[in-house]
Amino acid sequence: MAPFDDITELAIAALVERFYSKARRDPLIGPVFNAAVEDWDEHLHKLRDFWSSVMLTTGRYKGNPMAAHVKHPIEPAFFERWLALWRETAGELFAPIVAERFRDKAERMAGSLKRALFYRPGSSRLSA
């Protein structure tokens, strides 16, 4: 498949599908995803809405990412693996400048979520 040169709904769908196919098979983060998601079709639809809202400002996603993640056994190390797979997948599907936009957004979101889940006031670092 030739790389996508722009961010479109079709491109977002391709990224979400390919990335989560990899994530589900990953030995580190796959077990968490597979235990957390009961209906993958529904979940992928929600994730397409999320990324459409983030990248195209469509406003389709109405959920709460923090509430969705806090109830799962996520560890700080999972974020780097998630980001590595995301970076790789974006690079496979998009022209470099477009892939970088997806990477930047994902890195900012991962950092915010990681801080929200693991930062403990009074500590100079994230708790492990």
PDB file of N, CA, C and O in Angstrom, residues 4-50:
ATOM      1  N   PHE A   4      -0.257   7.040   2.815  1.00  0.00           N
ATOM      2  CA  PHE A   4      -1.248   8.113   2.763  1.00  0.00           C
ATOM      3  C   PHE A   4      -0.511   9.438   2.851  1.00  0.00           C
ATOM      4  O   PHE A   4       0.393   9.609   3.666  1.00  0.00           O
ATOM      5  N   ASP A   5      -0.929  10.388   2.014  1.00  0.00           N
ATOM      6  CA  ASP A   5      -0.313  11.715   2.009  1.00  0.00           C
ATOM      7  C   ASP A   5      -1.090  12.724   2.835  1.00  0.00           C
ATOM      8  O   ASP A   5      -0.659  13.866   2.978  1.00  0.00           O
ATOM      9  N   ASP A   6      -2.237  12.318   3.351  1.00  0.00           N
ATOM     10  CA  ASP A   6      -3.075  13.238   4.106  1.00  0.00           C
ATOM     11  C   ASP A   6      -3.820  12.459   5.182  1.00  0.00           C
ATOM     12  O   ASP A   6      -3.927  11.231   5.118  1.00  0.00           O
ATOM     13  N   ILE A   7      -4.351  13.171   6.141  1.00  0.00           N
ATOM     14  CA  ILE A   7      -5.130  12.556   7.200  1.00  0.00           C
ATOM     15  C   ILE A   7      -6.593  12.588   6.790  1.00  0.00           C
ATOM     16  O   ILE A   7      -7.181  13.665   6.651  1.00  0.00           O
ATOM     17  N   THR A   8      -7.128  11.403   6.557  1.00  0.00           N
ATOM     18  CA  THR A   8      -8.526  11.250   6.175  1.00  0.00           C
ATOM     19  C   THR A   8      -9.153  10.182   7.065  1.00  0.00           C
ATOM     20  O   THR A   8      -8.443   9.462   7.784  1.00  0.00           O
ATOM     21  N   GLU A   9     -10.462  10.057   6.996  1.00  0.00           N
ATOM     22  CA  GLU A   9     -11.140   9.010   7.759  1.00  0.00           C
ATOM     23  C   GLU A   9     -10.632   7.631   7.343  1.00  0.00           C
ATOM     24  O   GLU A   9     -10.418   6.762   8.184  1.00  0.00           O
ATOM     25  N   LEU A  10     -10.428   7.424   6.049  1.00  0.00           N
ATOM     26  CA  LEU A  10      -9.922   6.145   5.551  1.00  0.00           C
ATOM     27  C   LEU A  10      -8.522   5.862   6.098  1.00  0.00           C
ATOM     28  O   LEU A  10      -8.210   4.737   6.511  1.00  0.00           O
ATOM     29  N   ALA A  11      -7.687   6.878   6.121  1.00  0.00           N
ATOM     30  CA  ALA A  11      -6.322   6.725   6.632  1.00  0.00           C
ATOM     31  C   ALA A  11      -6.331   6.421   8.130  1.00  0.00           C
ATOM     32  O   ALA A  11      -5.589   5.560   8.607  1.00  0.00           O
ATOM     33  N   ILE A  12      -7.184   7.098   8.877  1.00  0.00           N
ATOM     34  CA  ILE A  12      -7.304   6.850  10.320  1.00  0.00           C
ATOM     35  C   ILE A  12      -7.768   5.417  10.554  1.00  0.00           C
ATOM     36  O   ILE A  12      -7.231   4.709  11.411  1.00  0.00           O
ATOM     37  N   ALA A  13      -8.756   4.971   9.788  1.00  0.00           N
ATOM     38  CA  ALA A  13      -9.252   3.602   9.938  1.00  0.00           C
ATOM     39  C   ALA A  13      -8.142   2.593   9.672  1.00  0.00           C
ATOM     40  O   ALA A  13      -7.989   1.609  10.412  1.00  0.00           O
ATOM     41  N   ALA A  14      -7.330   2.824   8.650  1.00  0.00           N
ATOM     42  CA  ALA A  14      -6.233   1.909   8.330  1.00  0.00           C
ATOM     43  C   ALA A  14      -5.215   1.869   9.470  1.00  0.00           C
ATOM     44  O   ALA A  14      -4.735   0.792   9.852  1.00  0.00           O
ATOM     45  N   LEU A  15      -4.890   3.032  10.019  1.00  0.00           N
ATOM     46  CA  LEU A  15      -3.934   3.103  11.121  1.00  0.00           C
ATOM     47  C   LEU A  15      -4.464   2.372  12.354  1.00  0.00           C
ATOM     48  O   LEU A  15      -3.750   1.566  12.960  1.00  0.00           O
ATOM     49  N   VAL A  16      -5.683   2.645  12.725  1.00  0.00           N
ATOM     50  CA  VAL A  16      -6.283   2.013  13.906  1.00  0.00           C
ATOM     51  C   VAL A  16      -6.317   0.497  13.732  1.00  0.00           C
ATOM     52  O   VAL A  16      -5.914  -0.248  14.637  1.00  0.00           O
ATOM     53  N   GLU A  17      -6.766   0.040  12.596  1.00  0.00           N
ATOM     54  CA  GLU A  17      -6.861  -1.407  12.354  1.00  0.00           C
ATOM     55  C   GLU A  17      -5.485  -2.070  12.427  1.00  0.00           C
ATOM     56  O   GLU A  17      -5.315  -3.091  13.091  1.00  0.00           O
ATOM     57  N   ARG A  18      -4.511  -1.512  11.734  1.00  0.00           N
ATOM     58  CA  ARG A  18      -3.182  -2.133  11.701  1.00  0.00           C
ATOM     59  C   ARG A  18      -2.503  -2.062  13.064  1.00  0.00           C
ATOM     60  O   ARG A  18      -1.905  -3.028  13.524  1.00  0.00           O
ATOM     61  N   PHE A  19      -2.588  -0.902  13.708  1.00  0.00           N
ATOM     62  CA  PHE A  19      -1.931  -0.748  15.002  1.00  0.00           C
ATOM     63  C   PHE A  19      -2.503  -1.728  16.027  1.00  0.00           C
ATOM     64  O   PHE A  19      -1.752  -2.418  16.732  1.00  0.00           O
ATOM     65  N   TYR A  20      -3.827  -1.791  16.148  1.00  0.00           N
ATOM     66  CA  TYR A  20      -4.405  -2.647  17.178  1.00  0.00           C
ATOM     67  C   TYR A  20      -4.266  -4.122  16.837  1.00  0.00           C
ATOM     68  O   TYR A  20      -4.235  -4.964  17.750  1.00  0.00           O
ATOM     69  N   SER A  21      -4.115  -4.459  15.589  1.00  0.00           N
ATOM     70  CA  SER A  21      -3.793  -5.837  15.225  1.00  0.00           C
ATOM     71  C   SER A  21      -2.425  -6.206  15.797  1.00  0.00           C
ATOM     72  O   SER A  21      -2.233  -7.290  16.355  1.00  0.00           O
ATOM     73  N   LYS A  22      -1.476  -5.284  15.690  1.00  0.00           N
ATOM     74  CA  LYS A  22      -0.147  -5.508  16.261  1.00  0.00           C
ATOM     75  C   LYS A  22      -0.200  -5.523  17.784  1.00  0.00           C
ATOM     76  O   LYS A  22       0.419  -6.373  18.430  1.00  0.00           O
ATOM     77  N   ALA A  23      -0.901  -4.559  18.356  1.00  0.00           N
ATOM     78  CA  ALA A  23      -0.956  -4.432  19.814  1.00  0.00           C
ATOM     79  C   ALA A  23      -1.558  -5.678  20.453  1.00  0.00           C
ATOM     80  O   ALA A  23      -1.088  -6.138  21.500  1.00  0.00           O
ATOM     81  N   ARG A  24      -2.571  -6.236  19.834  1.00  0.00           N
ATOM     82  CA  ARG A  24      -3.228  -7.427  20.382  1.00  0.00           C
ATOM     83  C   ARG A  24      -2.293  -8.633  20.395  1.00  0.00           C
ATOM     84  O   ARG A  24      -2.435  -9.518  21.230  1.00  0.00           O
ATOM     85  N   ARG A  25      -1.346  -8.678  19.470  1.00  0.00           N
ATOM     86  CA  ARG A  25      -0.405  -9.798  19.385  1.00  0.00           C
ATOM     87  C   ARG A  25       0.883  -9.558  20.180  1.00  0.00           C
ATOM     88  O   ARG A  25       1.695 -10.464  20.338  1.00  0.00           O
ATOM     89  N   ASP A  26       1.072  -8.345  20.651  1.00  0.00           N
ATOM     90  CA  ASP A  26       2.315  -7.990  21.339  1.00  0.00           C
ATOM     91  C   ASP A  26       2.409  -8.703  22.693  1.00  0.00           C
ATOM     92  O   ASP A  26       1.455  -8.698  23.466  1.00  0.00           O
ATOM     93  N   PRO A  27       3.569  -9.316  22.998  1.00  0.00           N
ATOM     94  CA  PRO A  27       3.687 -10.051  24.257  1.00  0.00           C
ATOM     95  C   PRO A  27       3.582  -9.182  25.515  1.00  0.00           C
ATOM     96  O   PRO A  27       3.159  -9.665  26.560  1.00  0.00           O
ATOM     97  N   LEU A  28       3.938  -7.913  25.427  1.00  0.00           N
ATOM     98  CA  LEU A  28       3.886  -7.047  26.611  1.00  0.00           C
ATOM     99  C   LEU A  28       2.503  -6.428  26.802  1.00  0.00           C
ATOM    100  O   LEU A  28       1.908  -6.540  27.867  1.00  0.00           O
ATOM    101  N   ILE A  29       2.001  -5.767  25.776  1.00  0.00           N
ATOM    102  CA  ILE A  29       0.728  -5.048  25.957  1.00  0.00           C
ATOM    103  C   ILE A  29      -0.494  -5.816  25.462  1.00  0.00           C
ATOM    104  O   ILE A  29      -1.615  -5.502  25.843  1.00  0.00           O
ATOM    105  N   GLY A  30      -0.286  -6.825  24.644  1.00  0.00           N
ATOM    106  CA  GLY A  30      -1.406  -7.600  24.121  1.00  0.00           C
ATOM    107  C   GLY A  30      -2.305  -8.191  25.194  1.00  0.00           C
ATOM    108  O   GLY A  30      -3.536  -8.087  25.098  1.00  0.00           O
ATOM    109  N   PRO A  31      -1.743  -8.818  26.233  1.00  0.00           N
ATOM    110  CA  PRO A  31      -2.604  -9.397  27.259  1.00  0.00           C
ATOM    111  C   PRO A  31      -3.527  -8.377  27.937  1.00  0.00           C
ATOM    112  O   PRO A  31      -4.668  -8.694  28.272  1.00  0.00           O
ATOM    113  N   VAL A  32      -3.044  -7.158  28.126  1.00  0.00           N
ATOM    114  CA  VAL A  32      -3.885  -6.124  28.744  1.00  0.00           C
ATOM    115  C   VAL A  32      -5.024  -5.752  27.813  1.00  0.00           C
ATOM    116  O   VAL A  32      -6.189  -5.678  28.229  1.00  0.00           O
ATOM    117  N   PHE A  33      -4.709  -5.528  26.545  1.00  0.00           N
ATOM    118  CA  PHE A  33      -5.763  -5.200  25.574  1.00  0.00           C
ATOM    119  C   PHE A  33      -6.773  -6.337  25.460  1.00  0.00           C
ATOM    120  O   PHE A  33      -7.981  -6.119  25.476  1.00  0.00           O
ATOM    121  N   ASN A  34      -6.283  -7.544  25.327  1.00  0.00           N
ATOM    122  CA  ASN A  34      -7.185  -8.669  25.110  1.00  0.00           C
ATOM    123  C   ASN A  34      -8.070  -8.955  26.316  1.00  0.00           C
ATOM    124  O   ASN A  34      -9.214  -9.381  26.153  1.00  0.00           O
ATOM    125  N   ALA A  35      -7.563  -8.688  27.507  1.00  0.00           N
ATOM    126  CA  ALA A  35      -8.386  -8.861  28.705  1.00  0.00           C
ATOM    127  C   ALA A  35      -9.399  -7.733  28.864  1.00  0.00           C
ATOM    128  O   ALA A  35     -10.485  -7.933  29.405  1.00  0.00           O
ATOM    129  N   ALA A  36      -9.058  -6.547  28.375  1.00  0.00           N
ATOM    130  CA  ALA A  36      -9.907  -5.371  28.590  1.00  0.00           C
ATOM    131  C   ALA A  36     -11.029  -5.233  27.572  1.00  0.00           C
ATOM    132  O   ALA A  36     -12.087  -4.681  27.881  1.00  0.00           O
ATOM    133  N   VAL A  37     -10.813  -5.717  26.365  1.00  0.00           N
ATOM    134  CA  VAL A  37     -11.760  -5.472  25.276  1.00  0.00           C
ATOM    135  C   VAL A  37     -12.596  -6.723  25.031  1.00  0.00           C
ATOM    136  O   VAL A  37     -12.063  -7.781  24.700  1.00  0.00           O
ATOM    137  N   GLU A  38     -13.898  -6.568  25.184  1.00  0.00           N
ATOM    138  CA  GLU A  38     -14.807  -7.690  24.933  1.00  0.00           C
ATOM    139  C   GLU A  38     -15.257  -7.732  23.479  1.00  0.00           C
ATOM    140  O   GLU A  38     -15.376  -8.801  22.900  1.00  0.00           O
ATOM    141  N   ASP A  39     -15.531  -6.574  22.898  1.00  0.00           N
ATOM    142  CA  ASP A  39     -16.035  -6.489  21.523  1.00  0.00           C
ATOM    143  C   ASP A  39     -15.071  -5.626  20.715  1.00  0.00           C
ATOM    144  O   ASP A  39     -15.127  -4.394  20.771  1.00  0.00           O
ATOM    145  N   TRP A  40     -14.196  -6.279  19.958  1.00  0.00           N
ATOM    146  CA  TRP A  40     -13.175  -5.538  19.222  1.00  0.00           C
ATOM    147  C   TRP A  40     -13.762  -4.661  18.131  1.00  0.00           C
ATOM    148  O   TRP A  40     -13.259  -3.568  17.880  1.00  0.00           O
ATOM    149  N   ASP A  41     -14.824  -5.090  17.469  1.00  0.00           N
ATOM    150  CA  ASP A  41     -15.438  -4.244  16.440  1.00  0.00           C
ATOM    151  C   ASP A  41     -15.920  -2.928  17.044  1.00  0.00           C
ATOM    152  O   ASP A  41     -15.665  -1.852  16.499  1.00  0.00           O
ATOM    153  N   GLU A  42     -16.588  -3.016  18.178  1.00  0.00           N
ATOM    154  CA  GLU A  42     -17.079  -1.810  18.859  1.00  0.00           C
ATOM    155  C   GLU A  42     -15.909  -0.945  19.331  1.00  0.00           C
ATOM    156  O   GLU A  42     -15.931   0.281  19.196  1.00  0.00           O
ATOM    157  N   HIS A  43     -14.890  -1.591  19.877  1.00  0.00           N
ATOM    158  CA  HIS A  43     -13.747  -0.840  20.389  1.00  0.00           C
ATOM    159  C   HIS A  43     -13.007  -0.124  19.257  1.00  0.00           C
ATOM    160  O   HIS A  43     -12.636   1.050  19.399  1.00  0.00           O
ATOM    161  N   LEU A  44     -12.797  -0.801  18.145  1.00  0.00           N
ATOM    162  CA  LEU A  44     -12.114  -0.167  17.018  1.00  0.00           C
ATOM    163  C   LEU A  44     -12.923   0.993  16.462  1.00  0.00           C
ATOM    164  O   LEU A  44     -12.361   2.023  16.072  1.00  0.00           O
ATOM    165  N   HIS A  45     -14.242   0.865  16.451  1.00  0.00           N
ATOM    166  CA  HIS A  45     -15.100   1.979  16.029  1.00  0.00           C
ATOM    167  C   HIS A  45     -14.889   3.186  16.957  1.00  0.00           C
ATOM    168  O   HIS A  45     -14.739   4.326  16.496  1.00  0.00           O
ATOM    169  N   LYS A  46     -14.855   2.925  18.258  1.00  0.00           N
ATOM    170  CA  LYS A  46     -14.638   3.997  19.237  1.00  0.00           C
ATOM    171  C   LYS A  46     -13.264   4.643  19.036  1.00  0.00           C
ATOM    172  O   LYS A  46     -13.121   5.874  19.128  1.00  0.00           O
ATOM    173  N   LEU A  47     -12.255   3.821  18.744  1.00  0.00           N
ATOM    174  CA  LEU A  47     -10.915   4.352  18.533  1.00  0.00           C
ATOM    175  C   LEU A  47     -10.817   5.153  17.237  1.00  0.00           C
ATOM    176  O   LEU A  47     -10.097   6.158  17.186  1.00  0.00           O
ATOM    177  N   ARG A  48     -11.521   4.729  16.206  1.00  0.00           N
ATOM    178  CA  ARG A  48     -11.568   5.535  14.973  1.00  0.00           C
ATOM    179  C   ARG A  48     -12.211   6.885  15.267  1.00  0.00           C
ATOM    180  O   ARG A  48     -11.737   7.924  14.790  1.00  0.00           O
ATOM    181  N   ASP A  49     -13.288   6.882  16.059  1.00  0.00           N
ATOM    182  CA  ASP A  49     -13.920   8.142  16.456  1.00  0.00           C
ATOM    183  C   ASP A  49     -12.954   9.011  17.260  1.00  0.00           C
ATOM    184  O   ASP A  49     -12.880  10.230  17.055  1.00  0.00           O
ATOM    185  N   PHE A  50     -12.217   8.395  18.173  1.00  0.00           N
ATOM    186  CA  PHE A  50     -11.254   9.130  18.991  1.00  0.00           C
ATOM    187  C   PHE A  50     -10.209   9.819  18.117  1.00  0.00           C
ATOM    188  O   PHE A  50      -9.979  11.028  18.224  1.00  0.00           O
TER     189      PHE A  50
END
